[in-house]
Amino acid sequence: MGSNSSRIGDLPKNEYLKKLSGTEFVSENDPFWNQLLSFSFPAPTSSTDLKLLEEATISVCRSLVENNPRTGNLGALIKVFLSRTKELKLSAECRNHIFIWQTNNALFIICYLLKVFICEMSEEELQLHFTYEEKSGSYSSDSEDLLEELVCCLMQLITDIPLIDITYEISVEAISTMVVFLSCQLYHKEVLRQSISHKYLMRGRCLPYTSKLVKTLLYNFIRQEKPPPPGAHVFSQQSDGGGLLYGLASGVASGLWTVFTLGGVGSKAASAPALASPLANQSLLLLLVLANLTDAADAPNPYRQAIMSFKNTQDNSPFPSSIPHAFQINFNSLYTTLCEQQTSDQATLLLYTLLHQNSNIRTYMLARTDMENLVLPILEILYHVEERNSHHVYMALIILLILTEDDGFNRSIHEVILKNITWYSERVLTEISLGSLLILVVIRTIQYNMTRTRDKYLHTNCLAALANMSAQFRSLHQYAAQRIISYTCRHLRRYVYVLDKLYFPHSHCSTLQHCFSSFSDNGEELLSLTCSHILRSYASSLFSLLSKKHNKVLEQATQSLRGSLSSNDVPLPDYAQDLNVIEEVIRMMLEIINSCLTTSLHHNPNLVYALLYKRDLFEQFRTHPSFQDIMQNIDLVITFFSSRLLQAGAELSVERVLEIIKQGIVALPKDRLKKFPELKFKYVEEEQPEEFFIPYVWSLVYSSAAGLYWSPQDIQLFTMDSD
């Protein structure tokens, strides 16, 4: 920052800041406020610039915290701001640049000081600083609550001031100040269930603004308004080199903010790209914070109620009288923006919130004929799982799970044909259905999770989404069919390997190891086919050891293994736990295959082809006690089609095999296939979801909010990465 850093270092000596934070009371009518608020500078946006500002003004802020109980200067500043906001709408209509400029400066200072006060003191102390009575020179609980008045004023400013070039910055600043007001949560490890947020936002004077505020924040997100060009509404510097200040009636002297440049408009840290729309980003973050506030002791969260109940502008049906805070919004515009913005965590979290909580939105989205515009960005998030944080991946996956609860969605995605999916690099996909692509990406996500993160909830929800779709599989792409089967085979092989390690920890079966090493990750055939009959025989012997007391056998084997390895201080491989996880995955994959075979066999010759190609491995598991029931249909299909292929002779081409399969599908007696209950899984939030969502939302605010900086050392709500 060079010279900027040294100039920022002069701020603690500035006479205006010293007077604001000093021991002298300043009346709200004092010309000093015009002087203090007459500055113009490129607002700091990067965390580096904001950190420099915080470090430079520590002494000023500490003086204000110490002296404000006697001077009440913070309250006077807020009163100056409040008086100005009463004329703000008229000033916008008259394009009174100077008035709006000064009002924005007042709010910038208030926002910054409010953040410092919230960090430095308890909520009780904070409220005392806002209840100073000038006449008595003391604090009183009977005096007007300036903090509540400030919050109400901010809500009015956000919802009522027209958005034009000269009001863009103050609109962003008002939303930022609301975020700061709610930021007391950052300084607590536990989720707050009673706070000043609940006191002011869920009852009293602020409550009537609920629906209007939520609607405005949503429209700010929808419109994605870009900020005006730098300097578009700021007066140019005087040619004589004077400060960026303007002659007001009281006469204004430069002195405070002419030194405050901080590297230019929109300067950002190298790792943080500039936001296309700070207003949309800030609005979305505030909306998520409000939606995830816990319910008050005597009232539900009104902002969540508003999000749960709003309707489409084209819906003319009346709102039930039992629904508070109702409003209407253009669903088409909202849908379009959600599709375009899924690269950000916060947009994905909003999509999840709306799908999960607002049945009107969910019904509308599921009825769209262009669902690929929404599903493809979600699939791309999952595909690039290595580059995304785990929460973003989890939200994307839950969105898919919610969508797959609908049979209409599961049918329609196989009717949408996509061309040239460039971001899918494993194989060139010149033409594939959206449904087949979804299967490929979800299986890839499961595979990544099983080999890297090993998050049980992640793979369980992936499998649940596939299970929901399975009865509606249609015309599966050959690669999607192959991946379903090869992924199942991978776990079948792994299962035999782990079972062998459990029962015979000291054996060194080179033949078995060779059999496993000969398989590649994507499930290709054994390089040495002569090993297949050995593997089948060995697997059958292992399965014969299993009985109805399967878990007891595993427990005894684990204890035996622990005893044999403890003397050598060798870490104990948790084979029993691995085996349980693998068994769960195998069972679910077999049920998915079975569901497709029993309900839509005639639509999926490619799946039958892939199954026959790997039939040797599946045949080994027909005697397994955990899979015998679900293997009946799969074994019947394998036996039936294998027989027809055998009758057709050897050296069959792929095309001829598929032709025989299609003919056999018609001939296969469907009544021979055992019926199983339909696979259906529904997403349900865990108890106390706020324990997950509130830290997640605030981590997004911390990392993504424009123009706001919190010292990582002060954060208590979530674990900070090393800075």
XYZ file of C-alpha atoms in Angstrom:
723
model
C 0.000 0.000 0.000
C 3.082 2.276 0.268
C 2.130 5.911 0.610
C -1.476 5.035 1.297
C -0.449 3.169 4.421
C 1.512 6.090 5.796
C -1.325 8.527 5.077
C -3.849 6.252 6.739
C -1.554 6.328 9.734
C -2.367 10.045 10.128
C -6.034 9.358 10.867
C -5.664 9.064 14.696
C -4.279 12.624 14.733
C -7.081 14.079 12.657
C -8.875 16.916 14.501
C -12.378 15.866 13.436
C -11.967 12.281 14.568
C -10.360 13.456 17.782
C -13.317 15.721 18.475
C -15.850 12.955 17.715
C -14.105 10.543 20.067
C -13.002 13.074 22.643
C -14.394 14.232 25.968
C -16.344 17.202 24.588
C -20.082 16.871 23.928
C -21.047 17.815 20.342
C -24.652 18.839 19.761
C -26.460 17.327 16.817
C -26.989 20.888 15.533
C -23.281 21.753 15.585
C -21.738 22.716 12.177
C -19.036 20.181 13.058
C -21.155 17.399 11.556
C -21.188 19.041 8.116
C -17.422 19.264 8.317
C -17.010 15.669 9.477
C -19.328 14.264 6.810
C -17.907 16.203 3.854
C -15.442 13.687 2.541
C -15.208 11.820 -0.706
C -13.005 8.823 -1.265
C -13.069 5.501 -3.065
C -14.682 3.243 -0.483
C -12.392 0.438 0.699
C -13.606 -2.953 -0.477
C -10.743 -5.445 -0.164
C -10.004 -7.093 3.152
C -6.464 -5.690 2.985
C -7.689 -2.098 2.753
C -10.316 -2.636 5.432
C -7.766 -4.202 7.752
C -5.506 -1.171 7.306
C -8.400 1.127 8.175
C -9.220 -0.866 11.312
C -5.619 -0.866 12.506
C -5.254 2.875 11.874
C -8.383 3.818 13.821
C -8.019 1.549 16.864
C -7.031 4.434 19.165
C -9.890 6.645 17.931
C -12.461 3.885 18.436
C -11.170 3.068 21.914
C -11.430 6.729 22.890
C -15.006 6.854 21.663
C -15.915 3.680 23.581
C -14.424 5.235 26.713
C -15.830 8.759 26.335
C -19.227 8.133 24.748
C -20.862 7.362 28.141
C -20.184 10.995 29.056
C -20.529 12.738 25.680
C -23.181 10.730 23.823
C -21.510 11.736 20.556
C -22.383 8.421 18.895
C -26.043 9.117 19.586
C -25.673 12.631 18.217
C -24.171 11.257 15.001
C -27.053 8.812 14.658
C -29.576 11.602 15.210
C -27.880 13.625 12.472
C -28.227 10.638 10.158
C -31.858 10.023 11.138
C -32.811 13.625 10.484
C -31.201 13.488 7.065
C -32.950 10.258 6.007
C -36.322 12.006 6.318
C -35.364 14.075 3.281
C -33.460 11.361 1.440
C -36.262 10.285 -0.895
C -36.901 13.880 -1.966
C -33.157 14.423 -2.409
C -33.004 11.401 -4.708
C -35.891 12.732 -6.792
C -34.215 16.144 -6.979
C -30.821 14.517 -7.567
C -29.305 16.418 -4.646
C -25.852 14.839 -4.878
C -24.333 16.676 -1.928
C -27.085 15.774 0.522
C -27.033 12.072 -0.413
C -23.236 12.062 -0.405
C -23.074 13.407 3.169
C -25.826 11.081 4.383
C -23.956 8.114 2.947
C -20.784 9.257 4.713
C -22.661 9.440 8.015
C -23.927 5.908 7.534
C -20.447 4.673 6.622
C -19.068 6.005 9.921
C -22.030 4.615 11.894
C -21.600 1.183 10.304
C -17.904 1.134 11.117
C -18.385 2.304 14.719
C -21.305 -0.076 15.281
C -19.091 -2.973 14.238
C -16.432 -1.885 16.733
C -18.950 -1.452 19.566
C -20.547 -4.869 18.912
C -17.116 -6.489 18.996
C -15.935 -4.689 22.129
C -18.912 -5.009 24.481
C -21.906 -7.041 25.541
C -25.359 -6.394 24.117
C -26.432 -4.803 27.406
C -23.561 -2.310 27.268
C -24.247 -1.656 23.588
C -27.851 -0.736 24.267
C -26.771 1.670 27.017
C -24.634 3.560 24.505
C -27.780 4.147 22.450
C -29.952 5.393 25.317
C -27.990 8.488 26.388
C -30.086 11.481 27.461
C -28.518 14.825 26.603
C -30.345 16.842 29.269
C -29.490 14.638 32.199
C -26.093 13.654 30.882
C -26.742 10.042 31.781
C -28.222 6.817 30.489
C -31.850 5.979 31.016
C -33.974 3.021 30.010
C -36.906 5.415 29.631
C -35.269 7.445 26.873
C -35.924 6.872 23.186
C -34.232 3.757 21.876
C -31.942 5.090 19.151
C -30.848 1.609 18.145
C -34.391 0.517 17.328
C -34.981 3.783 15.505
C -31.782 3.264 13.518
C -32.780 -0.282 12.502
C -36.259 0.850 11.434
C -34.732 3.721 9.495
C -32.374 1.351 7.684
C -35.277 -0.909 6.714
C -37.174 2.107 5.364
C -34.113 3.289 3.461
C -33.582 -0.141 1.853
C -37.209 -0.536 0.833
C -38.321 3.004 -0.019
C -35.404 4.897 -1.577
C -35.459 4.589 -5.392
C -32.380 2.846 -6.782
C -30.559 5.250 -9.110
C -26.889 5.987 -9.685
C -26.594 8.471 -6.800
C -28.390 6.199 -4.293
C -26.610 2.940 -5.167
C -23.846 3.347 -2.574
C -26.132 4.354 0.288
C -28.402 1.395 -0.498
C -25.427 -0.959 -0.233
C -24.259 0.797 2.940
C -27.700 0.474 4.563
C -27.746 -3.274 3.889
C -24.168 -3.583 5.163
C -25.123 -1.782 8.365
C -28.013 -4.207 8.867
C -25.566 -7.099 8.476
C -23.248 -5.482 11.019
C -26.156 -4.998 13.428
C -26.816 -8.744 13.238
C -23.126 -9.674 13.520
C -23.127 -10.154 17.299
C -23.602 -13.845 16.441
C -20.014 -13.943 15.157
C -18.658 -13.408 18.661
C -20.494 -16.360 20.230
C -19.700 -20.045 19.846
C -23.281 -21.029 20.534
C -26.217 -20.140 18.309
C -27.986 -17.108 19.791
C -31.634 -17.673 20.626
C -32.183 -14.369 22.391
C -30.469 -11.202 21.237
C -31.061 -7.619 20.220
C -31.762 -9.023 16.741
C -34.780 -10.871 18.119
C -35.807 -7.864 20.193
C -35.945 -5.400 17.314
C -36.552 -7.480 14.190
C -39.272 -9.856 15.362
C -41.567 -7.485 17.170
C -42.225 -3.816 17.685
C -41.745 -1.065 15.125
C -39.646 -3.107 12.674
C -42.065 -6.016 12.239
C -44.390 -4.315 9.706
C -41.466 -3.949 7.281
C -40.828 -7.713 7.117
C -42.449 -8.651 3.803
C -41.363 -5.427 2.090
C -37.755 -5.945 3.167
C -37.644 -9.575 2.027
C -39.230 -8.645 -1.303
C -36.757 -5.786 -1.853
C -33.753 -7.971 -1.039
C -34.998 -10.647 -3.444
C -35.503 -8.110 -6.221
C -32.036 -6.673 -5.589
C -30.688 -10.185 -6.087
C -32.820 -10.747 -9.188
C -31.835 -7.518 -10.909
C -28.073 -7.857 -10.308
C -27.671 -4.081 -10.718
C -24.075 -3.095 -11.377
C -22.614 -0.140 -9.486
C -22.337 3.164 -11.334
C -18.954 3.806 -12.979
C -16.285 5.270 -10.661
C -16.736 9.005 -10.395
C -20.082 8.971 -12.231
C -21.768 10.909 -9.439
C -18.815 12.314 -7.498
C -17.628 15.848 -8.088
C -14.233 16.151 -9.682
C -11.251 17.502 -7.760
C -10.616 21.227 -8.051
C -8.001 22.197 -10.592
C -6.072 24.163 -7.975
C -5.335 20.964 -6.114
C -7.831 21.564 -3.313
C -9.490 18.709 -1.433
C -12.450 16.737 -2.684
C -14.782 18.893 -0.625
C -17.515 21.238 -1.558
C -18.492 24.631 -0.233
C -21.484 24.230 1.998
C -23.393 27.036 3.666
C -21.451 26.552 6.863
C -18.143 26.482 5.095
C -16.276 23.202 4.965
C -12.570 22.749 5.493
C -10.682 19.809 4.078
C -8.682 17.837 6.523
C -10.025 14.420 7.403
C -10.707 12.356 4.356
C -8.496 13.909 1.685
C -5.799 11.582 2.970
C -8.055 8.552 2.731
C -7.644 6.931 -0.688
C -6.906 3.269 0.028
C -5.769 2.238 -3.397
C -8.591 3.322 -5.687
C -12.192 2.385 -6.350
C -12.884 -1.310 -6.317
C -9.386 -2.374 -5.328
C -9.506 -5.946 -4.143
C -7.138 -8.485 -2.711
C -5.556 -10.601 -5.414
C -7.499 -13.661 -4.313
C -10.902 -11.935 -4.299
C -12.400 -10.985 -7.684
C -14.454 -7.802 -7.824
C -18.185 -8.334 -7.379
C -20.287 -7.643 -10.473
C -23.114 -6.416 -8.257
C -22.238 -5.509 -4.657
C -25.894 -4.608 -4.036
C -27.136 -8.040 -5.145
C -24.430 -9.831 -3.166
C -25.023 -7.845 0.007
C -28.810 -8.206 -0.316
C -28.545 -11.971 -0.673
C -26.286 -12.285 2.367
C -28.635 -10.195 4.515
C -31.608 -12.236 3.302
C -29.895 -15.488 4.282
C -28.941 -14.117 7.696
C -32.533 -13.016 8.350
C -34.009 -16.290 7.088
C -31.800 -18.286 9.433
C -32.425 -16.343 12.625
C -33.761 -18.646 15.308
C -37.373 -18.231 16.361
C -38.017 -15.893 19.253
C -39.316 -17.350 22.490
C -42.810 -16.069 21.783
C -42.868 -15.767 17.987
C -41.601 -17.581 14.879
C -39.037 -15.938 12.606
C -41.158 -13.584 10.433
C -38.524 -13.416 7.686
C -38.557 -17.180 7.312
C -42.363 -17.024 7.230
C -42.183 -14.488 4.401
C -39.747 -16.673 2.434
C -41.946 -19.735 2.956
C -45.143 -18.156 1.688
C -44.548 -15.651 -1.120
C -46.263 -16.364 -4.437
C -45.844 -15.717 -8.138
C -47.089 -12.387 -9.481
C -49.198 -14.388 -11.941
C -50.967 -16.213 -9.118
C -54.260 -14.411 -8.517
C -55.529 -16.655 -5.735
C -55.982 -14.880 -2.389
C -53.550 -15.447 0.452
C -54.997 -17.386 3.386
C -55.598 -15.125 6.364
C -53.387 -17.421 8.442
C -50.274 -16.504 6.401
C -48.512 -13.372 7.703
C -45.963 -11.284 5.796
C -47.174 -12.518 2.398
C -46.163 -10.895 -0.895
C -45.773 -11.700 -4.593
C -42.724 -11.719 -6.833
C -41.955 -12.594 -10.443
C -41.018 -16.278 -10.372
C -39.678 -16.310 -13.931
C -37.145 -13.564 -13.153
C -36.187 -15.265 -9.893
C -35.721 -18.624 -11.645
C -33.555 -17.079 -14.368
C -31.256 -15.362 -11.871
C -30.954 -18.474 -9.716
C -29.872 -20.448 -12.784
C -27.255 -17.833 -13.677
C -25.778 -17.367 -10.197
C -25.123 -20.925 -8.988
C -21.362 -20.468 -8.988
C -21.655 -18.810 -5.569
C -22.338 -20.611 -2.292
C -24.932 -18.068 -1.269
C -27.015 -18.430 -4.450
C -27.013 -22.215 -4.054
C -28.044 -21.841 -0.415
C -30.907 -19.539 -1.456
C -32.044 -22.091 -4.043
C -31.994 -24.807 -1.393
C -33.929 -22.594 1.042
C -36.625 -21.797 -1.509
C -37.002 -25.370 -2.763
C -37.136 -26.776 0.738
C -39.357 -24.184 2.397
C -41.565 -22.592 -0.273
C -43.965 -25.070 -1.905
C -45.054 -22.422 -4.451
C -41.502 -22.082 -5.748
C -40.941 -25.840 -5.744
C -44.113 -26.499 -7.749
C -43.214 -23.761 -10.226
C -39.668 -25.001 -10.787
C -40.705 -28.623 -11.245
C -43.198 -27.524 -13.894
C -40.558 -25.695 -15.955
C -39.742 -27.161 -19.351
C -36.159 -25.859 -19.209
C -34.964 -27.572 -16.024
C -31.575 -28.163 -17.637
C -30.808 -24.470 -17.036
C -31.041 -25.122 -13.299
C -29.750 -28.692 -13.099
C -26.609 -28.239 -15.212
C -25.041 -25.586 -12.922
C -25.778 -27.834 -9.928
C -24.134 -30.795 -11.661
C -21.118 -28.660 -12.491
C -20.718 -27.817 -8.788
C -20.687 -31.541 -7.967
C -18.391 -32.355 -10.864
C -15.768 -29.894 -9.607
C -16.072 -31.221 -6.073
C -12.320 -30.898 -5.527
C -12.530 -27.120 -6.003
C -15.646 -26.493 -3.896
C -16.042 -26.327 -0.156
C -17.910 -29.216 1.406
C -20.945 -27.105 2.384
C -21.463 -25.927 -1.213
C -21.278 -29.516 -2.480
C -23.663 -30.680 0.216
C -26.246 -27.994 -0.638
C -26.028 -28.832 -4.353
C -26.572 -32.494 -3.594
C -29.568 -31.831 -1.336
C -31.114 -29.734 -4.118
C -30.847 -32.752 -6.435
C -32.348 -34.997 -3.771
C -35.325 -32.635 -3.351
C -35.846 -32.512 -7.125
C -35.687 -36.307 -7.476
C -38.522 -36.702 -4.993
C -40.775 -35.762 -7.922
C -41.579 -38.507 -10.478
C -42.317 -35.938 -13.162
C -38.810 -34.527 -12.812
C -37.298 -38.026 -12.953
C -39.126 -38.736 -16.214
C -38.524 -35.389 -17.883
C -34.750 -35.291 -17.382
C -34.384 -38.331 -19.662
C -36.231 -36.482 -22.414
C -33.819 -33.530 -22.435
C -30.941 -34.230 -24.835
C -27.720 -32.282 -24.329
C -24.926 -31.666 -26.829
C -21.210 -31.441 -26.084
C -20.857 -31.080 -22.324
C -17.460 -29.382 -22.386
C -16.807 -29.410 -18.620
C -17.140 -33.200 -18.400
C -13.599 -34.350 -19.158
C -13.600 -38.112 -18.407
C -15.163 -38.888 -21.752
C -16.337 -36.918 -24.765
C -20.107 -36.663 -24.486
C -21.369 -35.448 -27.854
C -24.963 -36.338 -27.029
C -26.450 -37.495 -23.744
C -29.686 -37.061 -21.834
C -29.776 -34.823 -18.780
C -30.801 -37.863 -16.729
C -27.794 -39.923 -17.822
C -25.454 -36.999 -17.149
C -26.949 -36.606 -13.681
C -26.261 -40.297 -12.985
C -22.649 -39.956 -14.148
C -21.966 -36.914 -11.987
C -23.614 -38.343 -8.866
C -21.686 -41.623 -9.166
C -18.477 -39.657 -9.636
C -19.307 -37.673 -6.488
C -19.885 -40.869 -4.501
C -16.606 -42.291 -5.741
C -14.720 -39.125 -4.805
C -16.311 -39.137 -1.358
C -15.552 -42.815 -0.701
C -11.894 -42.386 -1.611
C -11.247 -38.922 -0.134
C -13.612 -37.345 2.377
C -15.527 -40.496 3.442
C -18.527 -38.448 4.553
C -21.360 -40.879 5.281
C -24.086 -38.257 4.812
C -22.745 -37.305 1.409
C -22.739 -40.782 -0.096
C -26.058 -41.642 1.579
C -27.745 -38.655 -0.072
C -26.097 -39.388 -3.422
C -27.446 -42.939 -3.319
C -30.864 -41.675 -2.229
C -31.047 -39.392 -5.283
C -30.125 -42.284 -7.602
C -32.650 -44.522 -5.860
C -35.422 -41.953 -6.340
C -34.629 -41.829 -10.056
C -34.134 -45.558 -10.629
C -37.736 -46.532 -11.436
C -37.803 -43.782 -14.089
C -34.476 -44.575 -15.805
C -35.089 -44.217 -19.550
C -32.782 -44.893 -22.500
C -29.655 -44.746 -20.372
C -26.549 -43.669 -22.230
C -24.179 -46.623 -22.613
C -21.539 -44.871 -20.510
C -24.035 -44.115 -17.724
C -25.174 -47.753 -17.726
C -21.562 -48.914 -17.650
C -20.740 -46.635 -14.714
C -23.707 -47.906 -12.672
C -22.513 -51.473 -13.102
C -18.771 -50.833 -12.869
C -19.168 -48.752 -9.714
C -21.158 -51.582 -8.131
C -18.488 -54.065 -9.215
C -15.766 -51.960 -7.699
C -17.430 -52.262 -4.295
C -18.131 -55.959 -4.787
C -14.421 -56.546 -5.332
C -13.484 -54.290 -2.433
C -15.938 -56.183 -0.240
C -14.263 -59.530 -0.928
C -10.851 -58.027 -0.310
C -11.825 -56.485 3.070
C -13.633 -59.670 4.084
C -10.487 -61.642 3.361
C -8.439 -59.230 5.504
C -10.906 -59.602 8.353
C -10.972 -63.365 8.500
C -7.407 -64.065 7.412
C -5.307 -61.047 8.472
C -1.985 -62.861 8.106
C -2.656 -64.551 4.778
C -0.866 -63.318 1.686
C -3.010 -64.547 -1.164
C -1.080 -63.327 -4.177
C -3.717 -64.681 -6.521
C -6.463 -62.665 -4.786
C -4.340 -59.522 -4.714
C -3.562 -59.966 -8.391
C -7.249 -60.299 -9.144
C -7.971 -56.981 -7.489
C -4.985 -55.120 -8.889
C -5.948 -56.249 -12.380
C -9.134 -54.190 -12.204
C -8.790 -50.533 -13.053
C -10.720 -47.857 -11.169
C -13.359 -47.522 -13.859
C -14.194 -51.213 -13.619
C -12.584 -52.742 -16.694
C -12.424 -56.525 -17.074
C -9.700 -58.628 -15.483
C -6.482 -58.493 -17.441
C -5.992 -62.145 -16.652
C -9.372 -63.783 -17.219
C -8.086 -67.120 -15.888
C -8.271 -65.633 -12.394
C -12.023 -65.080 -12.498
C -12.997 -68.642 -11.563
C -10.497 -68.571 -8.651
C -11.979 -65.302 -7.378
C -15.503 -66.709 -7.668
C -14.583 -69.846 -5.750
C -12.754 -67.877 -3.064
C -15.640 -65.430 -2.635
C -18.095 -68.294 -2.258
C -15.927 -69.805 0.477
C -15.828 -66.506 2.332
C -19.589 -66.047 2.068
C -20.158 -69.506 3.477
C -18.539 -68.266 6.700
C -21.242 -65.661 7.053
C -24.406 -66.559 8.916
C -27.331 -64.838 10.554
C -24.847 -63.728 13.217
C -22.939 -61.789 10.614
C -22.179 -58.792 12.866
C -21.011 -61.068 15.686
C -18.579 -62.766 13.328
C -17.207 -59.387 12.229
C -16.825 -58.272 15.832
C -14.911 -61.413 16.773
C -12.689 -61.111 13.726
C -11.905 -57.483 14.557
C -11.017 -58.359 18.155
C -8.769 -61.157 16.932
C -7.061 -58.792 14.522
C -6.609 -56.196 17.274
C -4.951 -58.758 19.509
C -2.586 -59.962 16.803
C -1.400 -56.464 15.893
C -1.281 -54.731 19.292
C 2.108 -56.147 20.229
C 3.740 -54.551 17.178
C 2.209 -51.086 17.727
C 0.714 -51.265 14.247
C -2.382 -49.072 13.691
C -5.468 -51.254 13.448
C -7.207 -51.097 10.073
C -10.894 -50.647 10.751
C -11.954 -53.386 8.340
C -15.211 -54.059 10.157
C -16.307 -50.448 9.748
C -15.164 -50.434 6.121
C -17.119 -53.598 5.500
C -20.322 -52.126 6.915
C -20.019 -49.021 4.744
C -19.208 -51.040 1.630
C -22.103 -53.389 2.346
C -24.497 -50.430 2.619
C -23.316 -49.052 -0.725
C -23.532 -52.449 -2.425
C -27.018 -53.065 -1.073
C -28.249 -49.692 -2.313
C -26.621 -50.047 -5.740
C -28.136 -53.512 -6.145
C -31.545 -52.109 -5.188
C -31.114 -49.316 -7.747
C -30.241 -51.829 -10.474
C -33.113 -54.084 -9.394
C -35.573 -51.162 -9.404
C -34.627 -50.301 -12.971
C -34.845 -53.925 -14.133
C -38.278 -54.499 -12.605
C -39.918 -51.227 -13.700
C -38.201 -50.048 -16.883
C -36.230 -52.959 -18.302
C -37.675 -52.398 -21.786
C -36.270 -48.853 -21.803
C -32.704 -49.796 -20.839
C -30.954 -52.369 -23.050
C -27.613 -50.678 -22.337
C -27.959 -51.484 -18.631
C -28.613 -55.156 -19.417
C -25.583 -55.169 -21.725
C -23.336 -53.720 -18.992
C -24.729 -56.191 -16.451
C -24.011 -59.171 -18.710
C -20.497 -57.904 -19.337
C -19.797 -58.120 -15.583
C -21.982 -61.158 -14.845
C -19.140 -63.234 -13.366
C -18.739 -60.876 -10.437
C -22.466 -60.564 -9.773
C -22.893 -64.344 -9.823
C -20.447 -64.649 -6.913
C -22.822 -62.679 -4.677
C -25.994 -64.692 -5.279
C -25.258 -66.725 -2.109
C -24.357 -63.771 0.118
C -26.772 -63.709 3.087
C -27.157 -59.899 2.967
C -27.890 -59.719 -0.743
C -29.697 -62.960 -1.583
C -33.153 -61.398 -1.782
C -32.190 -58.471 -3.975
C -29.971 -60.686 -6.178
C -32.889 -62.889 -7.260
C -34.108 -60.566 -10.027
C -30.606 -59.615 -11.133
C -29.618 -63.296 -11.287
C -32.772 -64.132 -13.236
C -32.025 -61.408 -15.820
C -28.395 -62.509 -16.130
C -29.398 -66.173 -16.573
C -32.176 -65.408 -19.070
C -30.110 -63.181 -21.362
C -26.931 -65.259 -21.030
C -28.885 -68.233 -22.320
C -30.149 -66.311 -25.342
C -26.642 -65.074 -26.137
C -25.297 -68.603 -25.844
C -27.890 -69.822 -28.321
C -26.897 -67.073 -30.760
C -23.325 -68.375 -30.966
C -19.885 -66.927 -30.371
C -18.101 -63.839 -31.738
C -21.117 -61.565 -31.516
C -20.741 -57.865 -32.301
C -21.900 -55.189 -29.881
C -24.753 -54.331 -32.223
C -25.843 -57.979 -32.452
C -25.722 -58.398 -28.656
C -27.913 -55.312 -28.198
C -30.331 -56.615 -30.800
C -30.638 -59.940 -28.946
C -31.148 -58.064 -25.658
C -33.949 -55.944 -27.151
C -35.658 -59.045 -28.496
C -35.230 -60.819 -25.167
C -36.717 -57.896 -23.210
C -40.007 -58.483 -25.028
C -39.865 -62.222 -24.368
C -38.878 -62.090 -20.699
C -41.877 -63.048 -18.494
C -42.297 -60.016 -16.240
C -44.247 -61.994 -13.645
C -41.100 -63.940 -12.816
C -39.498 -60.771 -11.438
C -40.093 -60.373 -7.725
C -41.775 -57.122 -6.728
C -40.065 -54.913 -4.150
C -41.349 -51.736 -2.469
C -40.672 -48.650 -4.573
C -37.445 -46.873 -3.663
C -38.385 -43.453 -2.340
C -36.327 -41.184 -0.128
C -37.358 -37.778 1.131
C -35.031 -35.095 2.419
C -35.727 -34.068 5.995
C -33.661 -31.500 7.859
C -32.036 -32.800 10.983
C -33.142 -31.569 14.366
C -31.825 -28.096 15.188
C -30.730 -27.290 11.609
C -29.636 -23.858 12.819
C -26.540 -25.490 14.322
C -25.395 -26.114 10.751
C -26.912 -23.222 8.809
C -26.145 -20.237 11.048
C -22.351 -20.832 11.152
C -22.460 -21.600 7.419
C -24.301 -18.382 6.547
C -21.992 -16.261 8.685
C -18.925 -17.890 7.160
C -20.283 -16.746 3.780
C -20.811 -13.227 5.136
C -17.281 -13.208 6.536
C -15.722 -14.323 3.245
C -18.027 -12.666 0.699
C -19.527 -9.453 2.064
C -18.411 -6.356 0.174
C -16.743 -3.643 2.224
C -16.912 -5.474 5.559
C -14.004 -6.887 7.536
C -13.869 -8.768 10.811
C -10.633 -9.679 12.526
C -10.307 -13.476 12.365
C -8.978 -13.485 15.936
C -12.355 -12.226 17.177
C -14.514 -14.833 15.417
C -15.964 -17.444 17.763
C -18.847 -18.937 15.765
C -16.797 -21.057 13.369
C -13.230 -22.244 13.013
C -11.040 -19.916 11.023
C -8.545 -21.086 8.440
C -5.023 -19.889 8.993
C -4.794 -16.346 7.770
